[in-house]
Every structure is written in C-alpha cells, then in structure tokens.
PDB file of C-alpha atoms in Angstrom:
ATOM      1  CA  MET A1033     -57.548 121.925  56.967  1.00 98.00           C
ATOM      2  CA  LYS A1034     -60.721 123.549  58.263  1.00 98.00           C
ATOM      3  CA  ASN A1035     -64.456 122.954  58.390  1.00 98.00           C
ATOM      4  CA  GLU A1036     -66.769 125.600  56.989  1.00 98.00           C
ATOM      5  CA  ILE A1037     -70.279 126.212  55.741  1.00 98.00           C
ATOM      6  CA  ILE A1038     -70.568 127.458  52.170  1.00 98.00           C
ATOM      7  CA  PHE A1039     -73.677 128.337  50.216  1.00 98.00           C
ATOM      8  CA  ASP A1040     -74.457 127.292  46.660  1.00 98.00           C
ATOM      9  CA  LYS A1041     -76.056 129.579  44.092  1.00 98.00           C
ATOM     10  CA  HIS A1042     -79.474 128.674  45.469  1.00 97.00           C
ATOM     11  CA  GLY A1043     -78.550 130.023  48.892  1.00 98.00           C
ATOM     12  CA  ARG A1044     -78.502 126.648  50.632  1.00 98.00           C
ATOM     13  CA  PRO A1045     -75.683 125.467  52.893  1.00 98.00           C
ATOM     14  CA  ASP A1046     -73.192 122.651  52.602  1.00 98.00           C
ATOM     15  CA  ILE A1047     -70.765 121.621  55.320  1.00 98.00           C
ATOM     16  CA  VAL A1048     -67.351 121.033  53.772  1.00 98.00           C
ATOM     17  CA  VAL A1049     -63.795 120.179  54.734  1.00 99.00           C
ATOM     18  CA  THR A1050     -61.388 122.629  53.101  1.00 98.00           C
ATOM     19  CA  TYR A1051     -57.729 122.164  52.215  1.00 98.00           C
ATOM     20  CA  THR A1052     -55.586 124.976  50.861  1.00 98.00           C
ATOM     21  CA  ALA A1053     -53.362 124.336  47.859  1.00 98.00           C
ATOM     22  CA  ALA A1054     -50.321 124.767  50.088  1.00 98.00           C
ATOM     23  CA  GLU A1055     -51.587 122.080  52.468  1.00 98.00           C
ATOM     24  CA  LEU A1056     -52.307 119.683  49.609  1.00 98.00           C
ATOM     25  CA  GLU A1057     -48.897 120.295  48.071  1.00 98.00           C
ATOM     26  CA  LYS A1058     -47.175 119.581  51.377  1.00 98.00           C
ATOM     27  CA  LEU A1059     -49.109 116.357  51.867  1.00 98.00           C
ATOM     28  CA  LEU A1060     -49.211 115.077  48.279  1.00 98.00           C
ATOM     29  CA  GLY A1061     -46.405 116.793  46.380  1.00 97.00           C
ATOM     30  CA  LYS A1062     -46.536 119.741  44.017  1.00 97.00           C
ATOM     31  CA  ASN A1063     -47.402 117.618  40.971  1.00 97.00           C
ATOM     32  CA  HIS A1064     -50.521 115.904  42.282  1.00 98.00           C
ATOM     33  CA  PRO A1065     -53.332 116.367  39.728  1.00 98.00           C
ATOM     34  CA  VAL A1066     -55.779 117.630  42.371  1.00 98.00           C
ATOM     35  CA  LEU A1067     -53.971 120.982  42.337  1.00 98.00           C
ATOM     36  CA  LYS A1068     -54.800 122.028  38.760  1.00 98.00           C
ATOM     37  CA  VAL A1069     -58.179 122.573  37.111  1.00 98.00           C
ATOM     38  CA  ASN A1070     -58.414 123.718  33.484  1.00 98.00           C
ATOM     39  CA  GLY A1071     -54.827 124.950  33.532  1.00 97.00           C
ATOM     40  CA  ARG A1072     -55.248 126.979  36.738  1.00 97.00           C
ATOM     41  CA  ARG A1073     -53.850 126.254  40.158  1.00 97.00           C
ATOM     42  CA  ILE A1074     -56.633 126.042  42.709  1.00 98.00           C
ATOM     43  CA  SER A1075     -56.425 128.000  45.937  1.00 98.00           C
ATOM     44  CA  GLU A1076     -58.694 125.692  47.954  1.00 98.00           C
ATOM     45  CA  LEU A1077     -60.455 122.355  47.646  1.00 98.00           C
ATOM     46  CA  CYS A1078     -63.710 122.007  49.576  1.00 98.00           C
ATOM     47  CA  VAL A1079     -64.933 118.416  49.938  1.00 98.00           C
ATOM     48  CA  GLY A1080     -68.417 117.573  51.138  1.00 99.00           C
ATOM     49  CA  LYS A1081     -67.969 116.470  54.735  1.00 99.00           C
ATOM     50  CA  TYR A1082     -70.858 114.051  54.263  1.00 99.00           C
ATOM     51  CA  PRO A1083     -72.224 112.018  51.350  1.00 98.00           C
ATOM     52  CA  ALA A1084     -74.926 113.794  49.374  1.00 98.00           C
ATOM     53  CA  THR A1085     -78.521 113.958  50.468  1.00 98.00           C
ATOM     54  CA  MET A1086     -81.088 115.255  47.989  1.00 98.00           C
ATOM     55  CA  ILE A1087     -83.156 118.353  48.852  1.00 97.00           C
ATOM     56  CA  GLU A1088     -85.581 119.625  46.213  1.00 96.00           C
ATOM     57  CA  GLY A1089     -83.619 117.976  43.441  1.00 96.00           C
ATOM     58  CA  LEU A1090     -80.106 119.071  44.447  1.00 98.00           C
ATOM     59  CA  PRO A1091     -77.390 117.384  46.528  1.00 98.00           C
ATOM     60  CA  TYR A1092     -76.192 118.748  49.864  1.00 98.00           C
ATOM     61  CA  SER A1093     -73.536 117.740  52.365  1.00 99.00           C
ATOM     62  CA  LEU A1094     -75.349 117.665  55.704  1.00 98.00           C
ATOM     63  CA  PRO A1095     -75.259 115.421  58.806  1.00 98.00           C
ATOM     64  CA  PHE A1096     -77.884 112.954  60.007  1.00 98.00           C
ATOM     65  CA  GLN A1097     -79.546 112.671  56.605  1.00 98.00           C
ATOM     66  CA  LYS A1098     -80.432 109.724  54.387  1.00 97.00           C
ATOM     67  CA  PRO A1099     -77.704 109.329  51.745  1.00 98.00           C
ATOM     68  CA  ALA A1100     -78.852 109.824  48.170  1.00 97.00           C
ATOM     69  CA  GLY A1101     -79.170 106.714  46.027  1.00 95.00           C
ATOM     70  CA  ARG A1102     -80.764 105.468  42.801  1.00 95.00           C
ATOM     71  CA  LEU A1103     -78.933 108.068  40.713  1.00 97.00           C
ATOM     72  CA  ASN A1104     -76.698 107.035  37.833  1.00 98.00           C
ATOM     73  CA  PHE A1105     -73.299 108.598  37.164  1.00 98.00           C
ATOM     74  CA  ASP A1106     -74.520 111.291  34.781  1.00 98.00           C
ATOM     75  CA  GLU A1107     -77.371 112.302  37.090  1.00 98.00           C
ATOM     76  CA  ALA A1108     -75.038 112.595  40.089  1.00 98.00           C
ATOM     77  CA  ARG A1109     -72.588 114.695  38.077  1.00 98.00           C
ATOM     78  CA  ARG A1110     -75.275 116.925  36.586  1.00 98.00           C
ATOM     79  CA  PHE A1111     -76.967 117.600  39.923  1.00 98.00           C
ATOM     80  CA  CYS A1112     -73.654 118.545  41.558  1.00 98.00           C
ATOM     81  CA  GLU A1113     -72.792 120.954  38.738  1.00 98.00           C
ATOM     82  CA  ALA A1114     -76.275 122.502  38.993  1.00 98.00           C
ATOM     83  CA  LYS A1115     -75.302 123.923  42.394  1.00 98.00           C
ATOM     84  CA  GLY A1116     -73.273 126.642  40.662  1.00 98.00           C
ATOM     85  CA  GLU A1117     -69.821 127.514  39.376  1.00 97.00           C
ATOM     86  CA  GLY A1118     -67.071 125.547  41.095  1.00 98.00           C
ATOM     87  CA  TRP A1119     -69.406 122.772  42.233  1.00 98.00           C
ATOM     88  CA  HIS A1120     -68.899 119.272  40.872  1.00 98.00           C
ATOM     89  CA  LEU A1121     -69.065 115.564  41.597  1.00 99.00           C
ATOM     90  CA  LEU A1122     -66.109 114.529  43.751  1.00 99.00           C
ATOM     91  CA  THR A1123     -63.370 113.467  41.355  1.00 99.00           C
ATOM     92  CA  ALA A1124     -60.932 110.577  41.246  1.00 98.00           C
ATOM     93  CA  ALA A1125     -58.083 112.966  42.052  1.00 98.00           C
ATOM     94  CA  GLU A1126     -59.945 114.382  45.050  1.00 99.00           C
ATOM     95  CA  TRP A1127     -60.941 110.988  46.457  1.00 99.00           C
ATOM     96  CA  ALA A1128     -57.356 109.806  46.026  1.00 98.00           C
ATOM     97  CA  ALA A1129     -56.066 112.915  47.795  1.00 98.00           C
ATOM     98  CA  LEU A1130     -58.135 112.063  50.874  1.00 98.00           C
ATOM     99  CA  ALA A1131     -57.120 108.395  50.719  1.00 98.00           C
ATOM    100  CA  LEU A1132     -53.416 109.181  50.405  1.00 98.00           C
ATOM    101  CA  ILE A1133     -53.574 111.803  53.166  1.00 98.00           C
ATOM    102  CA  SER A1134     -55.176 109.283  55.518  1.00 98.00           C
ATOM    103  CA  LEU A1135     -52.564 106.681  54.566  1.00 97.00           C
ATOM    104  CA  LYS A1136     -49.699 109.107  55.127  1.00 97.00           C
ATOM    105  CA  ASN A1137     -51.041 110.198  58.509  1.00 97.00           C
ATOM    106  CA  GLY A1138     -51.941 106.681  59.642  1.00 97.00           C
ATOM    107  CA  THR A1139     -55.623 107.586  59.916  1.00 98.00           C
ATOM    108  CA  GLN A1140     -57.370 105.301  57.433  1.00 98.00           C
ATOM    109  CA  PRO A1141     -61.022 105.534  58.452  1.00 98.00           C
ATOM    110  CA  HIS A1142     -63.346 102.882  59.801  1.00 98.00           C
ATOM    111  CA  GLY A1143     -66.990 102.955  58.781  1.00 98.00           C
ATOM    112  CA  ASN A1144     -70.316 101.190  58.426  1.00 98.00           C
ATOM    113  CA  THR A1145     -69.113  97.873  57.073  1.00 98.00           C
ATOM    114  CA  ASN A1146     -71.479  95.485  58.845  1.00 98.00           C
ATOM    115  CA  ALA A1147     -75.143  96.556  58.810  1.00 97.00           C
ATOM    116  CA  GLY A1148     -74.738  99.765  60.781  1.00 98.00           C
ATOM    117  CA  LYS A1149     -71.559  98.858  62.638  1.00 98.00           C
ATOM    118  CA  TYR A1150     -67.830  98.576  61.981  1.00 98.00           C
ATOM    119  CA  HIS A1151     -67.070  94.922  61.329  1.00 98.00           C
ATOM    120  CA  ALA A1152     -63.913  94.890  63.475  1.00 98.00           C
ATOM    121  CA  ASP A1153     -65.449  96.673  66.479  1.00 98.00           C
ATOM    122  CA  GLN A1154     -69.161  96.282  67.093  1.00 96.00           C
ATOM    123  CA  ASN A1155     -69.064  99.190  69.570  1.00 98.00           C
ATOM    124  CA  GLU A1156     -68.581 101.537  66.614  1.00 98.00           C
ATOM    125  CA  GLU A1157     -72.018 102.155  65.121  1.00 97.00           C
ATOM    126  CA  GLY A1158     -74.139 104.747  63.385  1.00 98.00           C
ATOM    127  CA  ILE A1159     -77.860 105.419  63.275  1.00 97.00           C
ATOM    128  CA  LYS A1160     -79.476 102.909  60.937  1.00 97.00           C
ATOM    129  CA  ILE A1161     -82.107 103.943  58.389  1.00 96.00           C
ATOM    130  CA  ASP A1162     -85.533 102.286  58.458  1.00 86.00           C
ATOM    131  CA  GLY A1163     -84.176  99.173  60.094  1.00 76.00           C
ATOM    132  CA  GLY A1164     -81.844  98.462  57.150  1.00 87.00           C
ATOM    133  CA  GLY A1165     -78.086  98.262  56.991  1.00 96.00           C
ATOM    134  CA  MET A1166     -77.352 101.832  55.871  1.00 98.00           C
ATOM    135  CA  THR A1167     -76.730 104.654  58.351  1.00 98.00           C
ATOM    136  CA  LEU A1168     -77.511 108.367  58.418  1.00 98.00           C
ATOM    137  CA  THR A1169     -74.699 110.585  57.153  1.00 98.00           C
ATOM    138  CA  GLY A1170     -72.119 111.421  59.789  1.00 98.00           C
ATOM    139  CA  SER A1171     -73.930 109.476  62.513  1.00 98.00           C
ATOM    140  CA  GLY A1172     -70.985 107.232  63.310  1.00 98.00           C
ATOM    141  CA  PRO A1173     -68.034 107.957  65.636  1.00 98.00           C
ATOM    142  CA  VAL A1174     -65.033 110.115  64.738  1.00 98.00           C
ATOM    143  CA  THR A1175     -63.139 106.955  63.768  1.00 98.00           C
ATOM    144  CA  TRP A1176     -65.380 107.003  60.685  1.00 99.00           C
ATOM    145  CA  THR A1177     -63.586 110.121  59.365  1.00 99.00           C
ATOM    146  CA  HIS A1178     -60.411 110.313  57.301  1.00 98.00           C
ATOM    147  CA  THR A1179     -58.533 112.057  60.124  1.00 98.00           C
ATOM    148  CA  LEU A1180     -60.082 110.025  62.976  1.00 98.00           C
ATOM    149  CA  THR A1181     -61.187 113.375  64.442  1.00 98.00           C
ATOM    150  CA  ALA A1182     -64.417 115.387  64.413  1.00 98.00           C
ATOM    151  CA  GLU A1183     -62.914 117.674  61.741  1.00 98.00           C
ATOM    152  CA  GLY A1184     -62.474 114.940  59.118  1.00 98.00           C
ATOM    153  CA  VAL A1185     -64.521 113.842  56.115  1.00 99.00           C
ATOM    154  CA  HIS A1186     -67.178 111.298  57.144  1.00 98.00           C
ATOM    155  CA  ASP A1187     -68.273 107.998  55.644  1.00 98.00           C
ATOM    156  CA  LEU A1188     -65.568 107.337  53.062  1.00 98.00           C
ATOM    157  CA  THR A1189     -65.431 103.697  54.196  1.00 98.00           C
ATOM    158  CA  GLY A1190     -68.539 101.556  53.859  1.00 98.00           C
ATOM    159  CA  ASN A1191     -72.209 102.580  53.988  1.00 98.00           C
ATOM    160  CA  GLN A1192     -72.364 103.241  50.216  1.00 97.00           C
ATOM    161  CA  PHE A1193     -70.047 103.137  47.259  1.00 98.00           C
ATOM    162  CA  GLU A1194     -69.629 106.658  45.851  1.00 98.00           C
ATOM    163  CA  TRP A1195     -69.440 107.691  42.201  1.00 98.00           C
ATOM    164  CA  ILE A1196     -66.281 109.630  41.353  1.00 98.00           C
ATOM    165  CA  GLY A1197     -65.628 111.716  38.250  1.00 98.00           C
ATOM    166  CA  GLY A1198     -62.757 111.860  35.821  1.00 98.00           C
ATOM    167  CA  LEU A1199     -61.917 108.142  35.670  1.00 98.00           C
ATOM    168  CA  ARG A1200     -63.219 105.228  33.643  1.00 98.00           C
ATOM    169  CA  TYR A1201     -62.167 101.885  32.141  1.00 98.00           C
ATOM    170  CA  MET A1202     -62.836 101.393  28.434  1.00 98.00           C
ATOM    171  CA  ASP A1203     -62.467  97.741  27.408  1.00 98.00           C
ATOM    172  CA  GLY A1204     -59.945  97.487  30.231  1.00 98.00           C
ATOM    173  CA  ALA A1205     -57.964 100.598  29.242  1.00 98.00           C
ATOM    174  CA  ILE A1206     -57.591 103.166  32.035  1.00 98.00           C
ATOM    175  CA  GLN A1207     -58.798 106.578  30.878  1.00 98.00           C
ATOM    176  CA  ILE A1208     -58.842 109.860  32.774  1.00 98.00           C
ATOM    177  CA  ILE A1209     -59.835 113.481  32.411  1.00 98.00           C
ATOM    178  CA  PRO A1210     -56.304 114.967  32.761  1.00 98.00           C
ATOM    179  CA  ASP A1211     -55.268 117.007  35.816  1.00 98.00           C
ATOM    180  CA  ASN A1212     -58.424 117.668  37.833  1.00 98.00           C
ATOM    181  CA  ASP A1213     -60.379 119.089  34.911  1.00 98.00           C
ATOM    182  CA  ALA A1214     -63.336 116.902  35.881  1.00 98.00           C
ATOM    183  CA  ALA A1215     -63.827 119.476  38.657  1.00 98.00           C
ATOM    184  CA  GLY A1216     -64.065 122.257  36.092  1.00 98.00           C
ATOM    185  CA  GLY A1217     -66.962 121.163  33.925  1.00 97.00           C
ATOM    186  CA  ALA A1218     -65.098 118.894  31.508  1.00 98.00           C
ATOM    187  CA  ASP A1219     -67.337 116.805  29.263  1.00 98.00           C
ATOM    188  CA  GLN A1220     -67.532 113.338  30.827  1.00 98.00           C
ATOM    189  CA  ASN A1221     -70.050 111.829  28.430  1.00 98.00           C
ATOM    190  CA  SER A1222     -69.228 108.440  26.947  1.00 98.00           C
ATOM    191  CA  LYS A1223     -68.225 109.901  23.544  1.00 98.00           C
ATOM    192  CA  SER A1224     -66.301 112.878  24.938  1.00 98.00           C
ATOM    193  CA  SER A1225     -62.887 113.659  23.460  1.00 98.00           C
ATOM    194  CA  ALA A1226     -61.754 114.818  26.913  1.00 98.00           C
ATOM    195  CA  TRP A1227     -61.046 111.232  27.956  1.00 98.00           C
ATOM    196  CA  ALA A1228     -57.359 110.353  27.599  1.00 98.00           C
ATOM    197  CA  SER A1229     -55.747 106.941  27.953  1.00 98.00           C
ATOM    198  CA  VAL A1230     -53.034 106.564  30.573  1.00 98.00           C
ATOM    199  CA  LEU A1231     -49.849 105.582  28.732  1.00 98.00           C
ATOM    200  CA  SER A1232     -46.768 103.570  29.597  1.00 98.00           C
ATOM    201  CA  GLU A1233     -43.943 103.840  27.078  1.00 96.00           C
ATOM    202  CA  GLY A1234     -46.430 105.235  24.583  1.00 98.00           C
ATOM    203  CA  LYS A1235     -48.986 102.420  24.923  1.00 98.00           C
ATOM    204  CA  PRO A1236     -52.344 102.488  26.743  1.00 98.00           C
ATOM    205  CA  VAL A1237     -52.274 100.871  30.167  1.00 98.00           C
ATOM    206  CA  LYS A1238     -54.987  98.246  30.635  1.00 98.00           C
ATOM    207  CA  PHE A1239     -56.227  95.887  33.290  1.00 98.00           C
ATOM    208  CA  LYS A1240     -55.912  92.186  32.511  1.00 97.00           C
ATOM    209  CA  ILE A1241     -57.883  89.544  34.372  1.00 97.00           C
ATOM    210  CA  CYS A1242     -55.760  86.468  35.042  1.00 93.00           C
ATOM    211  CA  ASP A1243     -56.531  83.167  36.760  1.00 90.00           C
ATOM    212  CA  ASP A1244     -55.381  84.271  40.206  1.00 86.00           C
ATOM    213  CA  HIS A1245     -54.674  88.009  39.952  1.00 92.00           C
ATOM    214  CA  ILE A1246     -55.338  91.311  38.155  1.00 97.00           C
ATOM    215  CA  ALA A1247     -52.458  92.937  36.318  1.00 98.00           C
ATOM    216  CA  LEU A1248     -51.587  96.175  34.588  1.00 98.00           C
ATOM    217  CA  THR A1249     -50.412  95.546  31.054  1.00 98.00           C
ATOM    218  CA  THR A1250     -49.801  97.246  27.726  1.00 98.00           C
ATOM    219  CA  GLU A1251     -50.852  94.204  25.716  1.00 97.00           C
ATOM    220  CA  ASP A1252     -53.070  94.998  22.739  1.00 95.00           C
ATOM    221  CA  GLU A1253     -55.797  92.508  23.653  1.00 93.00           C
ATOM    222  CA  VAL A1254     -56.890  91.749  27.211  1.00 96.00           C
ATOM    223  CA  GLY A1255     -60.206  90.036  26.498  1.00 94.00           C
ATOM    224  CA  ARG A1256     -63.527  90.605  28.219  1.00 95.00           C
ATOM    225  CA  ASP A1257     -63.692  89.452  31.793  1.00 96.00           C
ATOM    226  CA  TRP A1258     -64.601  90.483  35.318  1.00 96.00           C
ATOM    227  CA  ASP A1259     -63.010  89.821  38.698  1.00 97.00           C
ATOM    228  CA  GLY A1260     -61.652  91.405  41.856  1.00 97.00           C
ATOM    229  CA  CYS A1261     -58.784  91.161  44.299  1.00 97.00           C
ATOM    230  CA  PRO A1262     -57.430  93.130  47.267  1.00 97.00           C
ATOM    231  CA  PHE A1263     -56.034  96.480  46.106  1.00 98.00           C
ATOM    232  CA  LYS A1264     -52.644  95.654  47.612  1.00 97.00           C
ATOM    233  CA  ASP A1265     -52.437  92.485  45.451  1.00 97.00           C
ATOM    234  CA  LEU A1266     -52.602  94.232  42.066  1.00 98.00           C
ATOM    235  CA  ILE A1267     -49.492  93.508  40.008  1.00 97.00           C
ATOM    236  CA  ALA A1268     -47.832  95.209  37.039  1.00 97.00           C
ATOM    237  CA  GLU A1269     -46.448  93.698  33.855  1.00 97.00           C
ATOM    238  CA  CYS A1270     -45.372  97.133  32.605  1.00 98.00           C
ATOM    239  CA  ASP A1271     -43.878 100.314  34.010  1.00 98.00           C
ATOM    240  CA  VAL A1272     -46.528 101.913  36.226  1.00 98.00           C
ATOM    241  CA  PRO A1273     -47.191 105.569  35.385  1.00 98.00           C
ATOM    242  CA  GLU A1274     -47.009 107.810  38.442  1.00 98.00           C
ATOM    243  CA  ILE A1275     -50.513 109.131  37.776  1.00 98.00           C
ATOM    244  CA  LEU A1276     -52.004 105.724  38.669  1.00 98.00           C
ATOM    245  CA  LYS A1277     -50.382 105.890  42.100  1.00 98.00           C
ATOM    246  CA  GLN A1278     -51.501 109.506  42.523  1.00 98.00           C
ATOM    247  CA  LEU A1279     -55.083 108.463  41.733  1.00 98.00           C
ATOM    248  CA  ALA A1280     -54.906 105.446  44.082  1.00 98.00           C
ATOM    249  CA  ILE A1281     -55.563 103.093  41.160  1.00 98.00           C
ATOM    250  CA  PHE A1282     -52.329 101.199  41.819  1.00 98.00           C
ATOM    251  CA  PRO A1283     -50.621 100.886  45.215  1.00 97.00           C
ATOM    252  CA  ASP A1284     -47.367 102.665  45.896  1.00 95.00           C
ATOM    253  CA  ASP A1285     -46.729 101.309  49.386  1.00 88.00           C
ATOM    254  CA  VAL A1286     -48.804  98.284  50.448  1.00 90.00           C
ATOM    255  CA  SER A1287     -47.347  97.981  53.943  1.00 89.00           C
ATOM    256  CA  GLN A1288     -50.166  99.952  55.601  1.00 91.00           C
ATOM    257  CA  ILE A1289     -53.030  99.047  53.240  1.00 95.00           C
ATOM    258  CA  GLY A1290     -55.596  96.538  54.478  1.00 95.00           C
ATOM    259  CA  ASP A1291     -57.873  94.268  52.493  1.00 97.00           C
ATOM    260  CA  ASP A1292     -59.686  97.029  50.577  1.00 98.00           C
ATOM    261  CA  PHE A1293     -61.140  95.266  47.542  1.00 98.00           C
ATOM    262  CA  PHE A1294     -60.701  96.282  43.907  1.00 98.00           C
ATOM    263  CA  TRP A1295     -63.106  95.207  41.125  1.00 98.00           C
ATOM    264  CA  VAL A1296     -62.466  95.447  37.377  1.00 98.00           C
ATOM    265  CA  ASP A1297     -64.593  94.671  34.314  1.00 98.00           C
ATOM    266  CA  THR A1298     -62.845  94.800  30.937  1.00 98.00           C
ATOM    267  CA  ASP A1299     -66.036  94.652  28.844  1.00 98.00           C
ATOM    268  CA  GLY A1300     -67.053  98.057  27.476  1.00 98.00           C
ATOM    269  CA  GLU A1301     -67.212 101.326  29.417  1.00 98.00           C
ATOM    270  CA  ARG A1302     -67.085 101.106  33.205  1.00 98.00           C
ATOM    271  CA  LEU A1303     -67.296 104.048  35.600  1.00 98.00           C
ATOM    272  CA  VAL A1304     -65.733 103.879  39.038  1.00 98.00           C
ATOM    273  CA  SER A1305     -67.212 104.123  42.528  1.00 98.00           C
ATOM    274  CA  ARG A1306     -65.197 103.922  45.733  1.00 98.00           C
ATOM    275  CA  GLY A1307     -65.369 103.148  49.423  1.00 98.00           C
ATOM    276  CA  GLY A1308     -67.462  99.983  49.738  1.00 98.00           C
ATOM    277  CA  GLY A1309     -70.917  99.280  51.143  1.00 97.00           C
ATOM    278  CA  TRP A1310     -72.498  98.554  54.531  1.00 97.00           C
ATOM    279  CA  PHE A1311     -72.169  94.817  53.864  1.00 96.00           C
ATOM    280  CA  TYR A1312     -68.545  94.849  52.704  1.00 96.00           C
ATOM    281  CA  GLY A1313     -66.636  94.000  55.877  1.00 98.00           C
ATOM    282  CA  GLY A1314     -62.857  94.220  55.558  1.00 97.00           C
ATOM    283  CA  GLY A1315     -63.142  94.757  51.802  1.00 98.00           C
ATOM    284  CA  ALA A1316     -64.388  98.319  52.343  1.00 98.00           C
ATOM    285  CA  GLY A1317     -61.992 101.231  52.719  1.00 98.00           C
ATOM    286  CA  VAL A1318     -60.628 104.336  51.045  1.00 98.00           C
ATOM    287  CA  PHE A1319     -58.696 102.189  48.550  1.00 98.00           C
ATOM    288  CA  CYS A1320     -61.699 100.018  47.699  1.00 98.00           C
ATOM    289  CA  ALA A1321     -62.938 100.569  44.134  1.00 98.00           C
ATOM    290  CA  ALA A1322     -65.702  99.119  42.000  1.00 98.00           C
ATOM    291  CA  GLY A1323     -64.748  99.438  38.357  1.00 98.00           C
ATOM    292  CA  ASP A1324     -67.366  97.019  37.127  1.00 97.00           C
ATOM    293  CA  ASN A1325     -70.507  99.132  36.655  1.00 97.00           C
ATOM    294  CA  PRO A1326     -71.835 100.982  33.601  1.00 98.00           C
ATOM    295  CA  ARG A1327     -72.631 104.661  33.970  1.00 98.00           C
ATOM    296  CA  SER A1328     -76.318 103.747  33.938  1.00 98.00           C
ATOM    297  CA  ASN A1329     -76.112 101.870  37.256  1.00 97.00           C
ATOM    298  CA  CYS A1330     -78.531 103.441  39.729  1.00 95.00           C
ATOM    299  CA  GLY A1331     -78.825 101.115  42.700  1.00 89.00           C
ATOM    300  CA  THR A1332     -79.359 102.229  46.282  1.00 89.00           C
ATOM    301  CA  GLY A1333     -75.860 101.006  47.132  1.00 94.00           C
ATOM    302  CA  VAL A1334     -74.179 103.756  45.104  1.00 97.00           C
ATOM    303  CA  GLY A1335     -74.221 107.363  46.301  1.00 98.00           C
ATOM    304  CA  PHE A1336     -72.018 110.369  45.661  1.00 98.00           C
ATOM    305  CA  ARG A1337     -70.574 113.523  47.203  1.00 98.00           C
ATOM    306  CA  PRO A1338     -70.446 117.164  46.078  1.00 98.00           C
ATOM    307  CA  ALA A1339     -67.206 119.131  46.107  1.00 99.00           C
ATOM    308  CA  PHE A1340     -66.185 122.712  45.336  1.00 98.00           C
ATOM    309  CA  VAL A1341     -62.985 124.417  44.136  1.00 98.00           C
ATOM    310  CA  ARG A1342     -61.814 127.974  44.659  1.00 98.00           C
ATOM    311  CA  PHE A1343     -59.189 129.932  42.758  1.00 97.00           C
ATOM    312  CA  SER A1344     -56.947 132.742  43.910  1.00 89.00           C
ATOM    313  CA  GLU A1345     -58.232 136.248  43.233  1.00 74.00           C
ATOM    314  CA  ILE A1346     -54.654 137.471  42.781  1.00 59.00           C
ATOM    315  CA  CYS A1347     -54.135 136.054  39.312  1.00 48.00           C
ATOM    316  CA  ASP A1348     -54.829 132.999  37.206  1.00 45.00           C
ATOM    317  CA  SER A1349     -51.275 131.668  37.481  1.00 43.00           C
ATOM    318  CA  ASP A1350     -50.689 128.051  38.338  1.00 41.00           C
ATOM    319  CA  THR A1351     -47.204 128.638  39.747  1.00 41.00           C
ATOM    320  CA  LEU A1352     -46.211 130.110  43.091  1.00 36.00           C
ATOM    321  CA  GLU A1353     -43.357 132.025  41.464  1.00 38.00           C
ATOM    322  CA  GLU A1354     -45.721 133.931  39.202  1.00 38.00           C
ATOM    323  CA  VAL A1355     -48.088 134.630  42.096  1.00 33.00           C
ATOM    324  CA  GLY A1356     -45.181 136.150  43.979  1.00 35.00           C
ATOM    325  CA  GLU A1357     -44.378 138.407  41.050  1.00 33.00           C
ATOM    326  CA  ALA A1358     -47.985 139.625  40.645  1.00 29.00           C
TER     327      ALA A1358
END
C-alpha cells in the first residue's frame, strides 16, 4: 500500500491510496471480485484517500475540504467517470475490500459519529464545517483511517454516507454488476441488462423483513417493507453465496464486528450507501449500509468518493501464469 498523487485528464490532482493486485490477493484471496474489471486483472487499485469535494463541476480527493453533497447516485457516478479513463465511483467491491482489510488487520476505523467527534472518545475530533456536525475531509486523527495510520483511507466511518456503485436491491433481490465491472464503465442505469441477481441454488437471493430480524431468503415473495438491524445480526434462511461475504453484504465472522447498522427497503429499486453519518454513533462503521434510498436521493448526508484502476502494460491477461509466459 502506498499514497500517491495522480492527475486526471483535466490535469488536476487527487490524493489516493494505492494497492497492488498482489497485495489485494494476499489480503482478500485470489477470487475477490475487486481484482477483475471487464475480464482483465487489474494491476493497481487507487482509492480516493478522502471523500469527494467538487471543484468546477468535478470530484477530487483532497484534504481539509467540504465533502460534496446533494448529488444523486447517477450524478456522482457520472462526475467520477468524467475525470477520464479508469476513473469511477467507488464500487461495492472496493468499499468491501477496505472494510475486510481493516477487519483482518484489526484496524476498523473510528470517525465523526457525534457532531464532529467520535462518540466513544470525545478527544477524537475533526474540524467542523460552518458550525454544523460535518467535518472537513481528513481533518480528524489517524484513528479515522482504515489502517489507523496516516497512510490510510480517511473518513470511511461517519461524517457522511457514501454512494457505492455496482450494487442495488430490486424489490428485495440483491443485484450486482459482476466482478468489479462497475469500475470499468458498466451501464448502471435502472433498466440496464448489466445487473445480475445473486443466486443461491439457482434462485435469486432476497432480503426479507421479519418482526425482529432481517433474513436472506430465496422465497418468491418477500413483500414490501423497510427496517434495519446491526450488520452482525443478519441471518440466513438459505445457503449464503460467497460473493455476499466478499462484498460485505453478509457477515462472515461477527466476532470483531461492532454495532454497524444495516438498513434494507424491499420496495422497488434501492441503491446502497455506506459508512454512516455524523449523527450515527455506534451504528456507523465500515460495515454500516443504507439500502433504503432510491437513486434519486440527493441529501447533504450522502457523499461519494472517486477511485481509479490501472492495468498491467505487459498484457491483458487476468492470470499470473499467463503474465509469466508473456
């Protein structure tokens, strides 16, 4: 992992945190979807170190800036892609990669979860904006990064929810853009044929709202309802596909996961934002997810983050064996 400054096609800088494919494979396994975009193995993933701030109509990852807000899902995605080839809205696979890395390393980040401060330690605080509860990007301590060091990705917990690409719920059914193709310009419009249902034993996996819990099911009808529960309390009434654990949509190991909250709405199309807001307390975190908003939602409490992928110049292979033979 390294920090670097890269320039978009307009010649403006972003500060990013970069992982090589080899690093990601070691941390996440060789089959994690973050490693493949449009059939090609990436060489590096560059994640915006900070949530997006808007400069002359385009998003940039820069410190001590006001986070962008009041942009719906399609606007956030379009503005990220307008930065040039390889640029995109941070995807579900990429967010999950950071969350799972922090879980594995025991470095789940703190953040602005209580009006400019961390709810569990009031000595941890950022620089508040205009006297409100939100803080400037990257203005909190290093404990607000996914590595708990100055080199990590800032502000994944609290401050704002963040739109992520490549994942939606359609009448409760979990649908994805396969692999990490959402990072490669895949059509994410509501009518796009790129959306694919996650299957268990050949049937679409859906969320079902019950009286006291939320469950994964393959039942044909789950009704229209809305509710939330801690991520660690999700249950399964069917075999859980591995992809849902890889995308941090269902917990694999709950022993180290806190009270990160998970919202679901099974009525119509719902896009997903992650992380929690400045008012969210212990419900915020890298496993927190709001799956209860339409793509048209454009409140100040939802921001986003640009990301960038690189490919090897050696060949277009997606296997190490073929690279070695090139």
